[in-house]
């Protein structure tokens, strides 16, 4: 089976812009989670989706949003980008409690 | 508050030496505990989880509910074990993982 894929792999944006990141889970996986990884804060949970419903949300401002489609693919959106949003954004799909991570999207905000 | 603590940022050992990566947690309830590993230029991947009670690549971890710990152990470290190790917890039936800050294991020849 193909692994979790994330697009794009790299993004450079400027403050105030918005960005959309995409995640395609492993075929058959219905749960998708998103994490932000930074040197200072480590790995922090953003959202969890299951069958198009948000099941959990982390402690991030409302600028961070996400959604899941009927084919289980997921997107996350960050509006009004700030310098502190620069991070590696990881997506994971889950099966029987085991999460399979994608390679991440590295977002740089200038 | 839910929290995972990994007190060591870096652990350096020589090949063949025993390894113990520490993990303590605080959680009100019965969490599920995991160890994830990230080798250089590879994706984060599951190493082991406490409910499976398996030994993977020679690593074991025992959940100690009294001490709220889930330390990762290996009796004889190998150079290929050099990686970043993350301890994590989740509540049963959710995929929300709370990660520790990670410990970098360096195994010297």
PDB file of C-alpha atoms in Angstrom:
ATOM      1  CA  UNK A   1       0.000   0.000   0.000  1.00  0.00           C
ATOM      2  CA  UNK A   2       1.138   3.509  -0.699  1.00  0.00           C
ATOM      3  CA  UNK A   3       1.946   5.545   2.374  1.00  0.00           C
ATOM      4  CA  UNK A   4       0.439   8.799   3.543  1.00  0.00           C
ATOM      5  CA  UNK A   5       1.152  11.578   1.071  1.00  0.00           C
ATOM      6  CA  UNK A   6       1.238  15.292   1.741  1.00  0.00           C
ATOM      7  CA  UNK A   7       1.296  18.142  -0.727  1.00  0.00           C
ATOM      8  CA  UNK A   8       3.047  20.417  -1.193  1.00  0.00           C
ATOM      9  CA  UNK A   9       6.251  19.328   0.495  1.00  0.00           C
ATOM     10  CA  UNK A  10       7.567  22.870   0.839  1.00  0.00           C
ATOM     11  CA  UNK A  11       5.859  26.250   0.980  1.00  0.00           C
ATOM     12  CA  UNK A  12       7.080  29.782   1.424  1.00  0.00           C
ATOM     13  CA  UNK A  13       4.512  32.417   2.308  1.00  0.00           C
ATOM     14  CA  UNK A  14       4.542  35.934   3.705  1.00  0.00           C
ATOM     15  CA  UNK A  15       2.839  37.226   6.816  1.00  0.00           C
ATOM     16  CA  UNK A  16      -0.862  37.808   6.388  1.00  0.00           C
ATOM     17  CA  UNK A  17      -1.328  35.295   3.605  1.00  0.00           C
ATOM     18  CA  UNK A  18      -3.268  32.090   3.939  1.00  0.00           C
ATOM     19  CA  UNK A  19      -2.233  28.543   3.068  1.00  0.00           C
ATOM     20  CA  UNK A  20      -3.901  25.195   2.424  1.00  0.00           C
ATOM     21  CA  UNK A  21      -2.119  21.913   3.018  1.00  0.00           C
ATOM     22  CA  UNK A  22      -3.341  18.568   1.726  1.00  0.00           C
ATOM     23  CA  UNK A  23      -3.101  15.036   3.059  1.00  0.00           C
ATOM     24  CA  UNK A  24      -4.034  11.766   1.389  1.00  0.00           C
ATOM     25  CA  UNK A  25      -4.310   8.890   3.861  1.00  0.00           C
ATOM     26  CA  UNK A  26      -3.475   5.259   3.279  1.00  0.00           C
ATOM     27  CA  UNK A  27      -6.261   3.581   1.348  1.00  0.00           C
ATOM     28  CA  UNK A  28      -8.933   2.293   3.725  1.00  0.00           C
ATOM     29  CA  UNK A  29      -7.919   4.532   6.621  1.00  0.00           C
ATOM     30  CA  UNK A  30     -10.778   6.747   7.751  1.00  0.00           C
ATOM     31  CA  UNK A  31      -9.046   8.696  10.495  1.00  0.00           C
ATOM     32  CA  UNK A  32      -6.674  11.574   9.789  1.00  0.00           C
ATOM     33  CA  UNK A  33      -4.803  13.670  12.324  1.00  0.00           C
ATOM     34  CA  UNK A  34      -2.631  16.760  11.923  1.00  0.00           C
ATOM     35  CA  UNK A  35       0.371  17.847  13.999  1.00  0.00           C
ATOM     36  CA  UNK A  36       2.636  20.866  14.050  1.00  0.00           C
ATOM     37  CA  UNK A  37       6.328  20.247  14.697  1.00  0.00           C
ATOM     38  CA  UNK A  38       8.650  23.083  15.722  1.00  0.00           C
ATOM     39  CA  UNK A  39      12.069  23.099  17.422  1.00  0.00           C
ATOM     40  CA  UNK A  40      10.670  25.056  20.347  1.00  0.00           C
ATOM     41  CA  UNK A  41       7.330  23.350  20.996  1.00  0.00           C
ATOM     42  CA  UNK A  42       7.970  19.897  19.553  1.00  0.00           C
ATOM     43  CA  UNK A  43       5.055  17.893  18.184  1.00  0.00           C
ATOM     44  CA  UNK A  44       1.674  19.421  18.944  1.00  0.00           C
ATOM     45  CA  UNK A  45      -1.720  18.022  18.027  1.00  0.00           C
ATOM     46  CA  UNK A  46      -3.878  20.166  15.744  1.00  0.00           C
ATOM     47  CA  UNK A  47      -6.970  18.173  14.692  1.00  0.00           C
ATOM     48  CA  UNK A  48      -8.379  14.690  14.318  1.00  0.00           C
ATOM     49  CA  UNK A  49     -10.984  13.780  11.716  1.00  0.00           C
ATOM     50  CA  UNK A  50     -12.967  10.612  11.322  1.00  0.00           C
ATOM     51  CA  UNK A  51     -15.538  10.076   8.577  1.00  0.00           C
ATOM     52  CA  UNK A  52     -15.627  13.803   7.748  1.00  0.00           C
ATOM     53  CA  UNK A  53     -16.244  14.810  11.388  1.00  0.00           C
ATOM     54  CA  UNK A  54     -13.791  16.629  13.595  1.00  0.00           C
ATOM     55  CA  UNK A  55     -13.356  14.399  16.611  1.00  0.00           C
ATOM     56  CA  UNK A  56     -10.732  16.356  18.524  1.00  0.00           C
ATOM     57  CA  UNK A  57      -9.085  19.759  18.296  1.00  0.00           C
ATOM     58  CA  UNK A  58      -5.861  20.985  19.834  1.00  0.00           C
ATOM     59  CA  UNK A  59      -5.132  24.320  21.497  1.00  0.00           C
ATOM     60  CA  UNK A  60      -4.544  26.392  18.411  1.00  0.00           C
ATOM     61  CA  UNK A  61      -6.193  29.684  17.443  1.00  0.00           C
ATOM     62  CA  UNK A  62      -9.159  29.786  15.110  1.00  0.00           C
ATOM     63  CA  UNK A  63      -6.854  30.720  12.231  1.00  0.00           C
ATOM     64  CA  UNK A  64      -6.122  27.020  12.012  1.00  0.00           C
ATOM     65  CA  UNK A  65      -8.933  25.010  10.474  1.00  0.00           C
ATOM     66  CA  UNK A  66      -9.335  21.714   8.725  1.00  0.00           C
ATOM     67  CA  UNK A  67     -11.740  19.434   6.985  1.00  0.00           C
ATOM     68  CA  UNK A  68     -12.046  15.917   5.695  1.00  0.00           C
ATOM     69  CA  UNK A  69     -13.678  14.787   2.491  1.00  0.00           C
ATOM     70  CA  UNK A  70     -15.775  11.712   1.770  1.00  0.00           C
ATOM     71  CA  UNK A  71     -12.724   9.936   0.317  1.00  0.00           C
ATOM     72  CA  UNK A  72     -10.916  10.542   3.656  1.00  0.00           C
ATOM     73  CA  UNK A  73      -8.514  13.040   2.139  1.00  0.00           C
ATOM     74  CA  UNK A  74      -7.977  15.991   4.454  1.00  0.00           C
ATOM     75  CA  UNK A  75      -6.929  19.602   4.180  1.00  0.00           C
ATOM     76  CA  UNK A  76      -5.845  22.099   6.748  1.00  0.00           C
ATOM     77  CA  UNK A  77      -5.935  25.831   6.298  1.00  0.00           C
ATOM     78  CA  UNK A  78      -4.057  28.554   8.121  1.00  0.00           C
ATOM     79  CA  UNK A  79      -5.265  32.087   7.584  1.00  0.00           C
ATOM     80  CA  UNK A  80      -3.492  35.366   8.342  1.00  0.00           C
ATOM     81  CA  UNK A  81      -0.125  33.686   8.615  1.00  0.00           C
ATOM     82  CA  UNK A  82       2.275  34.747  11.357  1.00  0.00           C
ATOM     83  CA  UNK A  83       6.015  34.211  11.570  1.00  0.00           C
ATOM     84  CA  UNK A  84       5.439  31.711  14.381  1.00  0.00           C
ATOM     85  CA  UNK A  85       3.443  29.480  12.057  1.00  0.00           C
ATOM     86  CA  UNK A  86       6.676  28.405  10.382  1.00  0.00           C
ATOM     87  CA  UNK A  87       6.844  24.690  11.093  1.00  0.00           C
ATOM     88  CA  UNK A  88       6.703  21.188   9.724  1.00  0.00           C
ATOM     89  CA  UNK A  89       3.076  20.103   9.466  1.00  0.00           C
ATOM     90  CA  UNK A  90       2.582  16.370   9.734  1.00  0.00           C
ATOM     91  CA  UNK A  91      -0.450  14.388   8.767  1.00  0.00           C
ATOM     92  CA  UNK A  92      -1.151  10.859   9.967  1.00  0.00           C
ATOM     93  CA  UNK A  93      -3.766   8.298   9.072  1.00  0.00           C
ATOM     94  CA  UNK A  94      -4.785   5.691  11.555  1.00  0.00           C
ATOM     95  CA  UNK A  95      -5.796   2.042  11.585  1.00  0.00           C
ATOM     96  CA  UNK A  96      -6.575   0.125  14.773  1.00  0.00           C
ATOM     97  CA  UNK A  97      -4.940   2.813  16.860  1.00  0.00           C
ATOM     98  CA  UNK A  98      -1.637   2.872  14.978  1.00  0.00           C
ATOM     99  CA  UNK A  99      -0.851   6.156  13.258  1.00  0.00           C
ATOM    100  CA  UNK A 100       1.089   6.255   9.991  1.00  0.00           C
ATOM    101  CA  UNK A 101       2.760   9.567   9.345  1.00  0.00           C
ATOM    102  CA  UNK A 102       3.357  11.396   6.122  1.00  0.00           C
ATOM    103  CA  UNK A 103       6.609  13.148   5.199  1.00  0.00           C
ATOM    104  CA  UNK A 104       5.243  16.538   6.228  1.00  0.00           C
ATOM    105  CA  UNK A 105       4.861  19.937   4.618  1.00  0.00           C
ATOM    106  CA  UNK A 106       7.505  22.450   5.609  1.00  0.00           C
ATOM    107  CA  UNK A 107       5.944  25.903   5.806  1.00  0.00           C
ATOM    108  CA  UNK A 108       8.148  28.958   6.012  1.00  0.00           C
ATOM    109  CA  UNK A 109       6.518  32.301   6.754  1.00  0.00           C
ATOM    110  CA  UNK A 110       8.590  35.373   5.871  1.00  0.00           C
TER     111      UNK A 110
ATOM    112  CA  UNK B   1      -3.274  18.146  32.749  1.00  0.00           C
ATOM    113  CA  UNK B   2      -2.117  15.605  30.227  1.00  0.00           C
ATOM    114  CA  UNK B   3       1.620  15.656  29.829  1.00  0.00           C
ATOM    115  CA  UNK B   4       4.472  13.464  28.643  1.00  0.00           C
ATOM    116  CA  UNK B   5       7.950  14.150  29.981  1.00  0.00           C
ATOM    117  CA  UNK B   6      11.180  12.918  28.453  1.00  0.00           C
ATOM    118  CA  UNK B   7      13.896  14.323  30.703  1.00  0.00           C
ATOM    119  CA  UNK B   8      16.859  13.626  28.413  1.00  0.00           C
ATOM    120  CA  UNK B   9      17.319  15.571  25.191  1.00  0.00           C
ATOM    121  CA  UNK B  10      20.354  13.530  24.233  1.00  0.00           C
ATOM    122  CA  UNK B  11      21.550  10.097  25.238  1.00  0.00           C
ATOM    123  CA  UNK B  12      24.917   8.871  23.990  1.00  0.00           C
ATOM    124  CA  UNK B  13      26.102   5.305  24.421  1.00  0.00           C
ATOM    125  CA  UNK B  14      28.600   2.940  22.834  1.00  0.00           C
ATOM    126  CA  UNK B  15      27.577  -0.025  20.728  1.00  0.00           C
ATOM    127  CA  UNK B  16      26.707  -3.002  22.911  1.00  0.00           C
ATOM    128  CA  UNK B  17      25.833  -0.891  25.965  1.00  0.00           C
ATOM    129  CA  UNK B  18      22.377  -1.040  27.538  1.00  0.00           C
ATOM    130  CA  UNK B  19      19.986   1.776  26.747  1.00  0.00           C
ATOM    131  CA  UNK B  20      17.112   3.226  28.750  1.00  0.00           C
ATOM    132  CA  UNK B  21      15.122   6.178  27.438  1.00  0.00           C
ATOM    133  CA  UNK B  22      12.938   7.619  30.149  1.00  0.00           C
ATOM    134  CA  UNK B  23       9.302   8.625  29.793  1.00  0.00           C
ATOM    135  CA  UNK B  24       6.942   9.809  32.501  1.00  0.00           C
ATOM    136  CA  UNK B  25       3.367  10.853  31.990  1.00  0.00           C
ATOM    137  CA  UNK B  26       0.513  12.530  33.795  1.00  0.00           C
ATOM    138  CA  UNK B  27      -3.019  11.669  32.793  1.00  0.00           C
ATOM    139  CA  UNK B  28      -6.299  11.358  34.641  1.00  0.00           C
ATOM    140  CA  UNK B  29      -7.555   8.029  33.405  1.00  0.00           C
ATOM    141  CA  UNK B  30      -6.115   5.059  31.582  1.00  0.00           C
ATOM    142  CA  UNK B  31      -4.067   6.213  28.629  1.00  0.00           C
ATOM    143  CA  UNK B  32      -2.518   4.215  25.873  1.00  0.00           C
ATOM    144  CA  UNK B  33       1.255   4.681  25.665  1.00  0.00           C
ATOM    145  CA  UNK B  34       3.452   4.592  22.571  1.00  0.00           C
ATOM    146  CA  UNK B  35       7.044   4.989  21.478  1.00  0.00           C
ATOM    147  CA  UNK B  36       7.595   6.537  18.055  1.00  0.00           C
ATOM    148  CA  UNK B  37      10.965   6.716  16.318  1.00  0.00           C
ATOM    149  CA  UNK B  38      12.313   8.940  13.582  1.00  0.00           C
ATOM    150  CA  UNK B  39      15.467   7.792  11.813  1.00  0.00           C
ATOM    151  CA  UNK B  40      17.502  10.311   9.836  1.00  0.00           C
ATOM    152  CA  UNK B  41      15.589  11.513   6.757  1.00  0.00           C
ATOM    153  CA  UNK B  42      12.722   9.105   7.414  1.00  0.00           C
ATOM    154  CA  UNK B  43       9.157   9.496   8.566  1.00  0.00           C
ATOM    155  CA  UNK B  44       7.994   9.272  12.124  1.00  0.00           C
ATOM    156  CA  UNK B  45       6.975   5.665  12.718  1.00  0.00           C
ATOM    157  CA  UNK B  46       5.539   3.579  15.514  1.00  0.00           C
ATOM    158  CA  UNK B  47       8.114   1.546  17.421  1.00  0.00           C
ATOM    159  CA  UNK B  48       5.869  -0.077  19.998  1.00  0.00           C
ATOM    160  CA  UNK B  49       2.709   0.392  22.040  1.00  0.00           C
ATOM    161  CA  UNK B  50       2.057  -0.853  25.540  1.00  0.00           C
ATOM    162  CA  UNK B  51      -1.079  -2.859  24.743  1.00  0.00           C
ATOM    163  CA  UNK B  52       0.738  -5.088  22.248  1.00  0.00           C
ATOM    164  CA  UNK B  53       3.474  -5.987  24.726  1.00  0.00           C
ATOM    165  CA  UNK B  54       5.776  -6.828  21.800  1.00  0.00           C
ATOM    166  CA  UNK B  55       9.521  -6.476  21.537  1.00  0.00           C
ATOM    167  CA  UNK B  56      10.454  -4.574  18.384  1.00  0.00           C
ATOM    168  CA  UNK B  57      14.067  -4.399  17.171  1.00  0.00           C
ATOM    169  CA  UNK B  58      15.069  -5.602  20.628  1.00  0.00           C
ATOM    170  CA  UNK B  59      13.320  -2.714  22.394  1.00  0.00           C
ATOM    171  CA  UNK B  60      10.826  -3.245  25.195  1.00  0.00           C
ATOM    172  CA  UNK B  61       8.785  -0.880  27.327  1.00  0.00           C
ATOM    173  CA  UNK B  62       6.740  -1.675  30.396  1.00  0.00           C
ATOM    174  CA  UNK B  63       3.922   0.510  31.590  1.00  0.00           C
ATOM    175  CA  UNK B  64       4.326   1.242  35.311  1.00  0.00           C
ATOM    176  CA  UNK B  65       1.062   2.815  36.416  1.00  0.00           C
ATOM    177  CA  UNK B  66       2.306   3.367  39.963  1.00  0.00           C
ATOM    178  CA  UNK B  67       5.261   5.439  38.795  1.00  0.00           C
ATOM    179  CA  UNK B  68       3.388   6.684  35.687  1.00  0.00           C
ATOM    180  CA  UNK B  69       6.348   5.687  33.548  1.00  0.00           C
ATOM    181  CA  UNK B  70       6.870   3.949  30.228  1.00  0.00           C
ATOM    182  CA  UNK B  71      10.631   3.718  29.846  1.00  0.00           C
ATOM    183  CA  UNK B  72      12.116   2.253  26.651  1.00  0.00           C
ATOM    184  CA  UNK B  73      14.889  -0.279  27.101  1.00  0.00           C
ATOM    185  CA  UNK B  74      17.286  -2.275  24.985  1.00  0.00           C
ATOM    186  CA  UNK B  75      19.987  -4.497  26.479  1.00  0.00           C
ATOM    187  CA  UNK B  76      22.569  -4.031  23.713  1.00  0.00           C
ATOM    188  CA  UNK B  77      22.470  -0.876  21.588  1.00  0.00           C
ATOM    189  CA  UNK B  78      23.341  -1.006  17.885  1.00  0.00           C
ATOM    190  CA  UNK B  79      24.601   1.836  15.682  1.00  0.00           C
ATOM    191  CA  UNK B  80      21.408   1.626  13.606  1.00  0.00           C
ATOM    192  CA  UNK B  81      19.399   2.513  16.727  1.00  0.00           C
ATOM    193  CA  UNK B  82      20.654   6.092  16.455  1.00  0.00           C
ATOM    194  CA  UNK B  83      17.511   8.165  15.973  1.00  0.00           C
ATOM    195  CA  UNK B  84      15.031  10.511  17.639  1.00  0.00           C
ATOM    196  CA  UNK B  85      12.652   8.751  20.006  1.00  0.00           C
ATOM    197  CA  UNK B  86       9.308  10.175  21.092  1.00  0.00           C
ATOM    198  CA  UNK B  87       7.097   8.921  23.869  1.00  0.00           C
ATOM    199  CA  UNK B  88       3.389   9.640  23.380  1.00  0.00           C
ATOM    200  CA  UNK B  89       0.043   8.966  24.973  1.00  0.00           C
ATOM    201  CA  UNK B  90      -3.543   8.942  23.822  1.00  0.00           C
ATOM    202  CA  UNK B  91      -6.928   8.263  25.329  1.00  0.00           C
ATOM    203  CA  UNK B  92      -8.495   4.996  24.236  1.00  0.00           C
ATOM    204  CA  UNK B  93     -10.529   5.240  21.033  1.00  0.00           C
ATOM    205  CA  UNK B  94      -9.034   8.547  19.938  1.00  0.00           C
ATOM    206  CA  UNK B  95      -6.076   9.296  17.727  1.00  0.00           C
ATOM    207  CA  UNK B  96      -5.057  12.473  19.528  1.00  0.00           C
ATOM    208  CA  UNK B  97      -1.433  11.906  20.487  1.00  0.00           C
ATOM    209  CA  UNK B  98       0.327  13.944  23.151  1.00  0.00           C
ATOM    210  CA  UNK B  99       4.047  13.762  22.520  1.00  0.00           C
ATOM    211  CA  UNK B 100       7.026  14.259  24.740  1.00  0.00           C
ATOM    212  CA  UNK B 101       9.838  16.505  23.569  1.00  0.00           C
ATOM    213  CA  UNK B 102      11.886  13.581  22.326  1.00  0.00           C
ATOM    214  CA  UNK B 103      15.263  12.057  23.129  1.00  0.00           C
ATOM    215  CA  UNK B 104      18.025  11.806  20.564  1.00  0.00           C
ATOM    216  CA  UNK B 105      19.877   8.527  20.923  1.00  0.00           C
ATOM    217  CA  UNK B 106      23.419   8.414  19.588  1.00  0.00           C
ATOM    218  CA  UNK B 107      25.132   5.033  19.462  1.00  0.00           C
ATOM    219  CA  UNK B 108      28.868   5.241  18.852  1.00  0.00           C
ATOM    220  CA  UNK B 109      30.881   2.379  17.333  1.00  0.00           C
TER     221      UNK B 109
END
